[in-house]
Amino acid sequence: MNINLNKEIQYLKGVGPNRVKLLNKLGIFSVYDLIYYFPRDWVDRSNIKPINKVKIGEKETVKGKVISKETRKIRYNFSITNILIRDEKGYISGVWYNQPYMEKIFKMGDEVIFHGKVELYRGNFQMNTPEYEIIKSGEKQIEDNDDIINVNRIVPIYPLTENITQKQFRKIIKFTIDNYLKYIEEYMPDVILKKYSLVDFKNAIYNIHYPESFELLQKAQERLKFDEFFFLQLAYAINKNKIKDKKGEIFNTTGIYIKQFMESLPFEFTNAQKRVIEEIKNDLISGKPMNRLLQGDVGSGKTIVAIYAAVLAKDSNKQTAIMVPTEILAVQHFNNIKNYLKGIDVNVELLLGGTQKRLREKILANLKEGNIDIIIGTHSLIQEDVKFKNLGLVIIDEQHRFGVLQRAELIKKGENPHCLIMTATPIPRTLSLTVYGDTDVSIIDELPPGRKPIKTILFSDDKIFEIYSFIEQKLKENIQVYAVYPLVEESEKIDLKSAIKMHKEWSERFKGYNVALIHGQMLKQEREQIMQEFKQKKIHILVATTVIEVGIDVPDASVIVIEHAERFGLSQLHQLRGRVGRGKTQSYCILVGDPKTEDGFKRLEIMVRTQNGFEIAEEDLSIRGPGEFMGTKQHGLPEFKIANIIRDRKILELSKEAAFSIVEKKCDLNHIQKIKLYDIIKMKYKDKFNLLNIS
Ligand code: ADP
Ligand code: MG
């Protein structure tokens, strides 16, 4: 980057110590930061109408001087503030309701701009709560030429805090642009600019601040959004390439074990499973380590796909490690896998934190000797003393529960083993491109045949007694029930039912049944114990927060009641609903809630309408936005200044294509072109990716 752009802002003309502090608060320290401080909006002031030419009912922009102001109290709790302005041709009022302080904002003689819909009131023009800006103070008649940046053009609106006005900020930006734009250099190779019809960088920066037309503004936005996505995708592409630079074991896909496995399979694979198995097989014979994420709704049959890969490992004399987040899940997988591999000479073992010392030693010895083909476990698998003879495949279930480091530690126990990670949380494509950009993604988007769809019913709060009698009926039929609440404990601030309180209520109402409580503030062992008892049918009703385990199979739990359903994200509701529908009887998901808004109601209707996790995830993403959707920062969701992964998904796809075409050498660049790009990636992503040894 040009050295002039690194200049600190205190050296800029007109930026005194107080301003520096203010700008620092906005994250602005250098000239570069200023140039990259983009407007949040733009308003068209190129078309300011003489007041006598405005049209009633139209949105118009006018400019005039404040000639009178007053606030009238209509009732004790209702006031109207009227600011009258005048230009050479006429008069118009800006009107505000119950905002008496507006009167203090405007001073007599101020030159102001109003933007809003024109109405006629008692023969006079007025605008209700117009957008406004004071462009010249009436008190101090300072001569300045600021008009050229504040009116008669498309004007930027910046995201600002108190103590600095749009006008003041525009002036600083204008000065910066006028004096420093010349130092900005293009870094994007010509081929890319041409292929994706992007405007050059200087042009983009200029027009993002001071667009000469809305068309140029749009081109500027497109270019800057493209760049933002592009460098992330380039970082992913480089990272992915680095993985693929390693040598991976070529698996035997025509061995004896896989043949036996296929012959003993109790059902036929779904088309989605077949497709995904092909994708995995291709990875396993590619000679490079597999790095694949397998997404599929709860119950879509990911486990059997994972076992398929593990059997291929066995045919290739390699061991498989399967890591899952909890002990119950590990036990469940162990039993399922043993069952699937009955009669086939594949040795499966289970290693838990609580495994007895003697047994543990035996397992570890066998693992090291290569006598165990598939080992299933929790975090226990990444302990120091767990050693493999030849670990060839790592499978991680419910991957969101593990950190990247834990994954890496398991992988380290082999020599570039193939890696398959699985998740039951459907992630929309735009998000997986930004979060799993260096990982290949496979999707199972089809459930095995013969599943009874879960009946989802929406109730309002006051129908709770109908629900209780329905549940009474179901309990008599020997069915188990989940009841889910958003809170663990009663809170003074929010008037919501909590799990603890409702546990009491359920216990009292259903006296003959065993009602248990589970929530995130309990110890992990305690929780697992309760889940175990629920699975063994010792517990009939499980009152819970959202902690109930992903992927747990309790076939007789076929009713789930979720109260305050409007408080949960759609994806969360979908995950919760996935707890039922695992047995032969009809399952029910009862959503209880009183959404306060039309949108809230529509959200819940989506749950009633569809059971497709991807559709729900897309909807959830568009309602709540990426940050909320992913839940926490730890998922590595990158922050974008100007791009939006939902609205700009098309640009995202194009930038990915461009970035990967460079790394895959489909697009030939010379050395200097590459250096320019890598310099920027290093600056942006050196913390996120380990890219410092790029050549
Ligand atoms: P996931 O891990 O994706 O939630 P599982 O692998 O546990 O799902 O599969 C759910 C159930 O569906 C299991 O009982 C499994 O045996 C069964 N299953 C998987 N694939 C098929 C199929 N193609 N046809 C019929 N049943 C299947
Ligand atoms: Mg599973």
Short mmCIF file of N, CA, C and O in Angstrom, two decimals, residues 75 303 332 641:
data_model
loop_
_atom_site.label_atom_id
_atom_site.label_comp_id
_atom_site.label_asym_id
_atom_site.label_seq_id
_atom_site.Cartn_x
_atom_site.Cartn_y
_atom_site.Cartn_z
N ARG A 75 -52.87 18.38 23.40
CA ARG A 75 -53.36 17.86 24.66
C ARG A 75 -52.16 17.76 25.58
O ARG A 75 -51.04 18.03 25.17
N THR A 303 -24.91 -41.36 9.10
CA THR A 303 -24.07 -42.35 9.77
C THR A 303 -23.64 -43.46 8.81
O THR A 303 -22.47 -43.83 8.75
N GLN A 332 -24.37 -44.73 21.26
CA GLN A 332 -25.39 -44.96 20.24
C GLN A 332 -24.75 -45.31 18.89
O GLN A 332 -25.14 -46.26 18.22
N LYS A 641 -17.66 -5.11 5.32
CA LYS A 641 -18.01 -3.70 5.47
C LYS A 641 -19.18 -3.31 4.60
O LYS A 641 -20.03 -2.54 4.98
#
